PDB file of C-alpha atoms in Angstrom:
ATOM      1  CA  ASP E   1       0.000   0.000   0.000  1.00  0.00           C
ATOM      2  CA  THR E   2       1.175   3.478  -0.873  1.00  0.00           C
ATOM      3  CA  GLU E   3       1.733   6.116   1.822  1.00  0.00           C
ATOM      4  CA  VAL E   4       0.369   8.785  -0.499  1.00  0.00           C
ATOM      5  CA  THR E   5      -3.420   8.529  -0.638  1.00  0.00           C
ATOM      6  CA  GLN E   6      -5.422   9.917  -3.547  1.00  0.00           C
ATOM      7  CA  THR E   7      -9.183  10.281  -3.856  1.00  0.00           C
ATOM      8  CA  PRO E   8     -11.257   9.557  -5.763  1.00  0.00           C
ATOM      9  CA  LYS E   9      -9.735   6.565  -7.563  1.00  0.00           C
ATOM     10  CA  HIS E  10     -11.949   7.156 -10.593  1.00  0.00           C
ATOM     11  CA  LEU E  11     -13.757  10.271 -11.794  1.00  0.00           C
ATOM     12  CA  VAL E  12     -15.987  10.834 -14.792  1.00  0.00           C
ATOM     13  CA  MET E  13     -17.009  14.402 -15.476  1.00  0.00           C
ATOM     14  CA  GLY E  14     -18.504  16.526 -18.201  1.00  0.00           C
ATOM     15  CA  MET E  15     -16.681  19.435 -19.768  1.00  0.00           C
ATOM     16  CA  THR E  16     -18.740  21.982 -17.826  1.00  0.00           C
ATOM     17  CA  ASN E  17     -18.348  20.359 -14.420  1.00  0.00           C
ATOM     18  CA  LYS E  18     -16.171  21.471 -11.514  1.00  0.00           C
ATOM     19  CA  LYS E  19     -14.481  18.779  -9.458  1.00  0.00           C
ATOM     20  CA  SER E  20     -11.448  18.374  -7.208  1.00  0.00           C
ATOM     21  CA  LEU E  21      -8.805  15.714  -6.807  1.00  0.00           C
ATOM     22  CA  LYS E  22      -7.360  15.198  -3.356  1.00  0.00           C
ATOM     23  CA  CYS E  23      -4.006  13.931  -2.126  1.00  0.00           C
ATOM     24  CA  GLU E  24      -2.805  13.283   1.404  1.00  0.00           C
ATOM     25  CA  GLN E  25       0.498  12.189   2.912  1.00  0.00           C
ATOM     26  CA  HIS E  26       1.551  11.808   6.521  1.00  0.00           C
ATOM     27  CA  MET E  27       5.253  11.186   6.018  1.00  0.00           C
ATOM     28  CA  GLY E  28       6.217  14.739   6.981  1.00  0.00           C
ATOM     29  CA  HIS E  29       7.271  15.468   3.427  1.00  0.00           C
ATOM     30  CA  ARG E  30       7.511  19.144   2.525  1.00  0.00           C
ATOM     31  CA  ALA E  31       7.521  18.874  -1.257  1.00  0.00           C
ATOM     32  CA  MET E  32       4.417  17.701  -3.128  1.00  0.00           C
ATOM     33  CA  TYR E  33       3.757  17.248  -6.827  1.00  0.00           C
ATOM     34  CA  TRP E  34       1.015  16.746  -9.392  1.00  0.00           C
ATOM     35  CA  TYR E  35       1.708  14.673 -12.487  1.00  0.00           C
ATOM     36  CA  LYS E  36      -0.378  13.712 -15.501  1.00  0.00           C
ATOM     37  CA  GLN E  37       0.139  10.303 -17.088  1.00  0.00           C
ATOM     38  CA  LYS E  38      -1.313   9.170 -20.394  1.00  0.00           C
ATOM     39  CA  ALA E  39      -1.581   5.488 -21.249  1.00  0.00           C
ATOM     40  CA  LYS E  40       1.769   3.773 -21.890  1.00  0.00           C
ATOM     41  CA  LYS E  41       3.679   7.022 -21.253  1.00  0.00           C
ATOM     42  CA  PRO E  42       5.827   8.244 -18.362  1.00  0.00           C
ATOM     43  CA  PRO E  43       4.423  10.766 -15.862  1.00  0.00           C
ATOM     44  CA  GLU E  44       4.580  14.442 -16.885  1.00  0.00           C
ATOM     45  CA  LEU E  45       5.150  17.031 -14.192  1.00  0.00           C
ATOM     46  CA  MET E  46       2.405  19.642 -13.758  1.00  0.00           C
ATOM     47  CA  PHE E  47       2.994  21.448 -10.447  1.00  0.00           C
ATOM     48  CA  VAL E  48       5.447  21.459  -7.550  1.00  0.00           C
ATOM     49  CA  TYR E  49       4.728  22.714  -4.048  1.00  0.00           C
ATOM     50  CA  SER E  50       7.575  23.314  -1.633  1.00  0.00           C
ATOM     51  CA  TYR E  51       6.745  24.142   1.978  1.00  0.00           C
ATOM     52  CA  GLU E  52       3.118  24.712   0.968  1.00  0.00           C
ATOM     53  CA  LYS E  53       3.977  27.307  -1.651  1.00  0.00           C
ATOM     54  CA  LEU E  54       3.654  26.798  -5.377  1.00  0.00           C
ATOM     55  CA  SER E  55       7.205  26.752  -6.717  1.00  0.00           C
ATOM     56  CA  ILE E  56       6.762  25.316 -10.198  1.00  0.00           C
ATOM     57  CA  ASN E  57       3.949  25.473 -12.760  1.00  0.00           C
ATOM     58  CA  GLU E  58       4.935  23.605 -15.918  1.00  0.00           C
ATOM     59  CA  SER E  59       2.844  25.864 -18.158  1.00  0.00           C
ATOM     60  CA  VAL E  60      -0.324  24.037 -17.202  1.00  0.00           C
ATOM     61  CA  PRO E  61      -3.635  25.470 -18.556  1.00  0.00           C
ATOM     62  CA  SER E  62      -5.609  27.507 -16.045  1.00  0.00           C
ATOM     63  CA  ARG E  63      -8.458  25.005 -16.092  1.00  0.00           C
ATOM     64  CA  PHE E  64      -6.225  23.083 -13.625  1.00  0.00           C
ATOM     65  CA  SER E  65      -5.837  24.916 -10.319  1.00  0.00           C
ATOM     66  CA  PRO E  66      -3.684  23.451  -7.531  1.00  0.00           C
ATOM     67  CA  GLU E  67      -4.047  24.207  -3.855  1.00  0.00           C
ATOM     68  CA  CYS E  68      -2.028  23.197  -0.798  1.00  0.00           C
ATOM     69  CA  PRO E  69      -4.150  23.806   2.330  1.00  0.00           C
ATOM     70  CA  ASN E  70      -1.478  22.437   4.680  1.00  0.00           C
ATOM     71  CA  SER E  71       1.696  20.386   4.662  1.00  0.00           C
ATOM     72  CA  SER E  72      -0.203  17.080   4.386  1.00  0.00           C
ATOM     73  CA  LEU E  73      -2.803  17.929   1.771  1.00  0.00           C
ATOM     74  CA  LEU E  74      -2.719  18.792  -1.908  1.00  0.00           C
ATOM     75  CA  ASN E  75      -5.739  19.455  -4.083  1.00  0.00           C
ATOM     76  CA  LEU E  76      -6.195  19.848  -7.818  1.00  0.00           C
ATOM     77  CA  HIS E  77      -9.306  21.782  -8.805  1.00  0.00           C
ATOM     78  CA  LEU E  78     -10.697  21.044 -12.244  1.00  0.00           C
ATOM     79  CA  HIS E  79     -12.998  23.226 -14.323  1.00  0.00           C
ATOM     80  CA  ALA E  80     -14.037  23.219 -17.986  1.00  0.00           C
ATOM     81  CA  LEU E  81     -11.757  20.339 -18.897  1.00  0.00           C
ATOM     82  CA  GLN E  82     -11.349  19.004 -22.419  1.00  0.00           C
ATOM     83  CA  PRO E  83     -11.521  15.368 -23.581  1.00  0.00           C
ATOM     84  CA  GLU E  84      -7.730  15.358 -24.071  1.00  0.00           C
ATOM     85  CA  ASP E  85      -7.381  15.953 -20.318  1.00  0.00           C
ATOM     86  CA  SER E  86      -8.523  12.383 -19.719  1.00  0.00           C
ATOM     87  CA  ALA E  87      -5.571  10.682 -18.015  1.00  0.00           C
ATOM     88  CA  LEU E  88      -4.236   9.276 -14.760  1.00  0.00           C
ATOM     89  CA  TYR E  89      -3.429  12.103 -12.347  1.00  0.00           C
ATOM     90  CA  LEU E  90      -0.698  11.225  -9.894  1.00  0.00           C
ATOM     91  CA  CYS E  91       0.277  12.925  -6.682  1.00  0.00           C
ATOM     92  CA  ALA E  92       3.768  12.497  -5.246  1.00  0.00           C
ATOM     93  CA  SER E  93       5.716  13.754  -2.262  1.00  0.00           C
ATOM     94  CA  SER E  94       9.350  13.918  -1.197  1.00  0.00           C
ATOM     95  CA  ARG E  95      11.116  14.702   2.047  1.00  0.00           C
ATOM     96  CA  GLU E  96      12.545  18.135   1.493  1.00  0.00           C
ATOM     97  CA  ARG E  97      13.028  20.460  -1.417  1.00  0.00           C
ATOM     98  CA  GLU E  98      12.184  19.218  -4.823  1.00  0.00           C
ATOM     99  CA  ASN E  99      15.834  19.196  -5.816  1.00  0.00           C
ATOM    100  CA  SER E 100      17.203  17.184  -2.886  1.00  0.00           C
ATOM    101  CA  ASN E 101      18.491  13.674  -3.500  1.00  0.00           C
ATOM    102  CA  GLN E 102      15.439  11.991  -2.100  1.00  0.00           C
ATOM    103  CA  PRO E 103      12.975   9.861  -4.051  1.00  0.00           C
ATOM    104  CA  GLN E 104       9.478  10.982  -4.797  1.00  0.00           C
ATOM    105  CA  HIS E 105       6.772   8.662  -3.504  1.00  0.00           C
ATOM    106  CA  PHE E 106       3.655   8.351  -5.635  1.00  0.00           C
ATOM    107  CA  GLY E 107       0.035   7.664  -4.906  1.00  0.00           C
ATOM    108  CA  ASP E 108      -2.026   5.310  -7.054  1.00  0.00           C
ATOM    109  CA  GLY E 109      -3.632   8.174  -8.913  1.00  0.00           C
ATOM    110  CA  THR E 110      -7.077   9.298  -9.972  1.00  0.00           C
ATOM    111  CA  ARG E 111      -8.254   7.924 -13.310  1.00  0.00           C
ATOM    112  CA  LEU E 112     -10.057  10.897 -14.899  1.00  0.00           C
ATOM    113  CA  SER E 113     -12.397  10.605 -17.873  1.00  0.00           C
ATOM    114  CA  ILE E 114     -13.855  13.694 -19.545  1.00  0.00           C
ATOM    115  CA  LEU E 115     -17.053  13.165 -21.486  1.00  0.00           C
TER     116      LEU E 115
ATOM    117  CA  GLY H   1      16.023  19.241 -23.703  1.00  0.00           C
ATOM    118  CA  GLU H   2      18.025  16.257 -22.621  1.00  0.00           C
ATOM    119  CA  SER H   3      16.089  13.253 -21.455  1.00  0.00           C
ATOM    120  CA  VAL H   4      16.364   9.745 -20.169  1.00  0.00           C
ATOM    121  CA  GLY H   5      15.562   6.900 -22.511  1.00  0.00           C
ATOM    122  CA  LEU H   6      15.297   3.141 -22.469  1.00  0.00           C
ATOM    123  CA  HIS H   7      16.853   0.687 -24.868  1.00  0.00           C
ATOM    124  CA  LEU H   8      13.892  -1.689 -25.185  1.00  0.00           C
ATOM    125  CA  PRO H   9      10.177  -1.025 -24.728  1.00  0.00           C
ATOM    126  CA  THR H  10       9.395  -4.653 -23.806  1.00  0.00           C
ATOM    127  CA  LEU H  11      11.163  -7.535 -22.089  1.00  0.00           C
ATOM    128  CA  SER H  12       9.891 -11.097 -21.744  1.00  0.00           C
ATOM    129  CA  VAL H  13      11.540 -13.176 -19.021  1.00  0.00           C
ATOM    130  CA  GLN H  14      11.152 -16.766 -17.884  1.00  0.00           C
ATOM    131  CA  GLU H  15      10.141 -17.091 -14.251  1.00  0.00           C
ATOM    132  CA  GLY H  16      13.198 -17.751 -12.144  1.00  0.00           C
ATOM    133  CA  ASP H  17      15.625 -16.132 -14.585  1.00  0.00           C
ATOM    134  CA  ASN H  18      17.410 -12.858 -13.927  1.00  0.00           C
ATOM    135  CA  SER H  19      16.139  -9.701 -15.669  1.00  0.00           C
ATOM    136  CA  ILE H  20      18.200  -6.774 -16.850  1.00  0.00           C
ATOM    137  CA  ILE H  21      16.485  -3.526 -17.769  1.00  0.00           C
ATOM    138  CA  ASN H  22      18.601  -0.857 -19.399  1.00  0.00           C
ATOM    139  CA  CYS H  23      18.377   2.901 -19.526  1.00  0.00           C
ATOM    140  CA  ALA H  24      20.527   5.469 -21.302  1.00  0.00           C
ATOM    141  CA  TYR H  25      20.678   9.102 -20.297  1.00  0.00           C
ATOM    142  CA  SER H  26      22.171  12.073 -22.060  1.00  0.00           C
ATOM    143  CA  ASN H  27      22.464  14.740 -19.362  1.00  0.00           C
ATOM    144  CA  SER H  28      26.054  14.613 -18.105  1.00  0.00           C
ATOM    145  CA  ALA H  29      25.015  16.822 -15.173  1.00  0.00           C
ATOM    146  CA  SER H  30      22.626  14.174 -13.833  1.00  0.00           C
ATOM    147  CA  ASP H  31      23.660  13.112 -10.361  1.00  0.00           C
ATOM    148  CA  TYR H  32      20.704  11.196  -8.958  1.00  0.00           C
ATOM    149  CA  PHE H  33      18.908   8.236 -10.516  1.00  0.00           C
ATOM    150  CA  ILE H  34      15.812   6.281  -9.529  1.00  0.00           C
ATOM    151  CA  TRP H  35      14.047   3.152 -10.696  1.00  0.00           C
ATOM    152  CA  TYR H  36      10.267   2.908 -10.386  1.00  0.00           C
ATOM    153  CA  LYS H  37       7.928  -0.040 -10.933  1.00  0.00           C
ATOM    154  CA  GLN H  38       4.384   0.637 -12.091  1.00  0.00           C
ATOM    155  CA  GLU H  39       1.863  -2.173 -11.976  1.00  0.00           C
ATOM    156  CA  SER H  40      -1.415  -1.990 -13.850  1.00  0.00           C
ATOM    157  CA  GLY H  41      -3.859   0.360 -12.146  1.00  0.00           C
ATOM    158  CA  LYS H  42      -1.287   1.667  -9.676  1.00  0.00           C
ATOM    159  CA  GLY H  43       1.115   4.555  -9.330  1.00  0.00           C
ATOM    160  CA  PRO H  44       4.887   4.290  -9.768  1.00  0.00           C
ATOM    161  CA  GLN H  45       6.466   2.508  -6.827  1.00  0.00           C
ATOM    162  CA  PHE H  46       9.987   3.433  -5.733  1.00  0.00           C
ATOM    163  CA  ILE H  47      12.377   0.484  -6.097  1.00  0.00           C
ATOM    164  CA  ILE H  48      15.906   1.781  -5.634  1.00  0.00           C
ATOM    165  CA  ASP H  49      18.004   4.883  -6.176  1.00  0.00           C
ATOM    166  CA  ILE H  50      21.666   5.670  -6.724  1.00  0.00           C
ATOM    167  CA  ARG H  51      23.778   8.802  -6.563  1.00  0.00           C
ATOM    168  CA  SER H  52      26.445   9.624  -9.085  1.00  0.00           C
ATOM    169  CA  ASN H  53      29.254   9.008  -6.588  1.00  0.00           C
ATOM    170  CA  MET H  54      28.374   5.299  -6.634  1.00  0.00           C
ATOM    171  CA  ASP H  55      28.635   2.611  -9.331  1.00  0.00           C
ATOM    172  CA  LYS H  56      26.443  -0.043  -7.781  1.00  0.00           C
ATOM    173  CA  ARG H  57      23.765  -0.357  -5.170  1.00  0.00           C
ATOM    174  CA  GLN H  58      21.901  -3.441  -4.026  1.00  0.00           C
ATOM    175  CA  GLY H  59      18.470  -3.920  -2.567  1.00  0.00           C
ATOM    176  CA  GLN H  60      16.292  -6.930  -1.982  1.00  0.00           C
ATOM    177  CA  ARG H  61      16.598  -8.978  -5.216  1.00  0.00           C
ATOM    178  CA  VAL H  62      17.476  -5.823  -7.150  1.00  0.00           C
ATOM    179  CA  THR H  63      20.764  -4.224  -8.142  1.00  0.00           C
ATOM    180  CA  VAL H  64      21.244  -0.888  -9.858  1.00  0.00           C
ATOM    181  CA  LEU H  65      24.405  -0.262 -11.857  1.00  0.00           C
ATOM    182  CA  LEU H  66      25.539   3.158 -13.000  1.00  0.00           C
ATOM    183  CA  ASN H  67      28.156   3.689 -15.695  1.00  0.00           C
ATOM    184  CA  LYS H  68      28.791   7.415 -15.895  1.00  0.00           C
ATOM    185  CA  THR H  69      31.367   7.041 -18.647  1.00  0.00           C
ATOM    186  CA  VAL H  70      28.784   5.845 -21.144  1.00  0.00           C
ATOM    187  CA  LYS H  71      25.784   7.383 -19.345  1.00  0.00           C
ATOM    188  CA  HIS H  72      24.100   4.057 -18.770  1.00  0.00           C
ATOM    189  CA  LEU H  73      21.897   2.833 -15.940  1.00  0.00           C
ATOM    190  CA  SER H  74      20.596  -0.688 -15.466  1.00  0.00           C
ATOM    191  CA  LEU H  75      18.301  -2.531 -13.091  1.00  0.00           C
ATOM    192  CA  GLN H  76      18.920  -6.196 -12.436  1.00  0.00           C
ATOM    193  CA  ILE H  77      16.192  -8.319 -10.889  1.00  0.00           C
ATOM    194  CA  ALA H  78      17.273 -11.672  -9.502  1.00  0.00           C
ATOM    195  CA  ALA H  79      15.046 -14.760  -9.784  1.00  0.00           C
ATOM    196  CA  THR H  80      12.230 -12.929 -11.544  1.00  0.00           C
ATOM    197  CA  GLN H  81       8.756 -13.701 -10.219  1.00  0.00           C
ATOM    198  CA  PRO H  82       5.275 -13.231 -11.739  1.00  0.00           C
ATOM    199  CA  GLY H  83       4.764 -10.280  -9.384  1.00  0.00           C
ATOM    200  CA  ASP H  84       7.635  -8.514 -11.125  1.00  0.00           C
ATOM    201  CA  SER H  85       5.500  -8.067 -14.243  1.00  0.00           C
ATOM    202  CA  ALA H  86       5.080  -4.298 -14.604  1.00  0.00           C
ATOM    203  CA  VAL H  87       6.337  -1.225 -16.429  1.00  0.00           C
ATOM    204  CA  TYR H  88       9.732  -0.080 -15.161  1.00  0.00           C
ATOM    205  CA  PHE H  89      10.753   3.566 -15.450  1.00  0.00           C
ATOM    206  CA  CYS H  90      14.173   5.033 -14.895  1.00  0.00           C
ATOM    207  CA  ALA H  91      14.337   8.663 -13.845  1.00  0.00           C
ATOM    208  CA  GLU H  92      17.165  11.129 -13.366  1.00  0.00           C
ATOM    209  CA  ARG H  93      17.734  14.551 -11.936  1.00  0.00           C
ATOM    210  CA  GLY H  94      20.632  16.930 -12.241  1.00  0.00           C
ATOM    211  CA  THR H  95      22.198  19.035  -9.520  1.00  0.00           C
ATOM    212  CA  ASN H  96      19.904  21.955  -8.655  1.00  0.00           C
ATOM    213  CA  ASP H  97      17.226  20.583 -10.957  1.00  0.00           C
ATOM    214  CA  TYR H  98      13.680  20.614  -9.646  1.00  0.00           C
ATOM    215  CA  LYS H  99      12.446  18.067 -12.110  1.00  0.00           C
ATOM    216  CA  LEU H 100      12.700  14.305 -12.492  1.00  0.00           C
ATOM    217  CA  SER H 101      13.133  13.258 -16.112  1.00  0.00           C
ATOM    218  CA  PHE H 102      11.583   9.883 -16.829  1.00  0.00           C
ATOM    219  CA  GLY H 103      12.527   7.375 -19.470  1.00  0.00           C
ATOM    220  CA  ALA H 104       9.867   5.961 -21.780  1.00  0.00           C
ATOM    221  CA  GLY H 105       9.489   2.777 -19.720  1.00  0.00           C
ATOM    222  CA  THR H 106      10.081  -0.947 -20.263  1.00  0.00           C
ATOM    223  CA  THR H 107       7.199  -3.401 -19.955  1.00  0.00           C
ATOM    224  CA  VAL H 108       8.413  -6.600 -18.303  1.00  0.00           C
ATOM    225  CA  THR H 109       6.353  -9.751 -18.762  1.00  0.00           C
ATOM    226  CA  VAL H 110       7.226 -12.840 -16.743  1.00  0.00           C
ATOM    227  CA  ARG H 111       6.460 -16.189 -18.405  1.00  0.00           C
ATOM    228  CA  ALA H 112       5.460 -19.072 -16.156  1.00  0.00           C
TER     229      ALA H 112
END
């Protein structure tokens, strides 16, 4: 079992809906990440939070809005998504800064389908 | 930009044999390397990592080898089991980089 918990596991939404993905870790990690993964491809970085502040946005469209309410939680708010946004969304965390030599630990993801 | 790649997209292995998964990287500034295993329906699971000041590191049934001269990374799995069937990703990061660069992945299938 992973120590990074993501909910929901599956989400189907229409293009006009608003939904949120949630991620939680209790390892005391201070860096948290959102990735997008398409089928048979490696994960692609979307956002990095370091000490609860957004430090990196990889030119992600504004229809994806991240939020870090506290050091254990990370949300990804979704609005007006497109069918091409259908993918597995992965959350990860690591001990310190994003550029320290520590591995990132991933959750099992939310499988998102846009109708 | 520079990226990490894998030599083979698929690998079929007889149960009980040893597996070797290869990865080439092009960024000479990379100093930290990780192997992940991703099973169907799950997220990437950390297997083992290695820093550039090492050539070899061993874990439980796994060994990672790093050859900085030819920029090559490999993962060896001893006595491969059906539960080892998964996609394996190598990833690397350079000094002061914020980003992990992932290889394309190798799908390992274990034959009974």
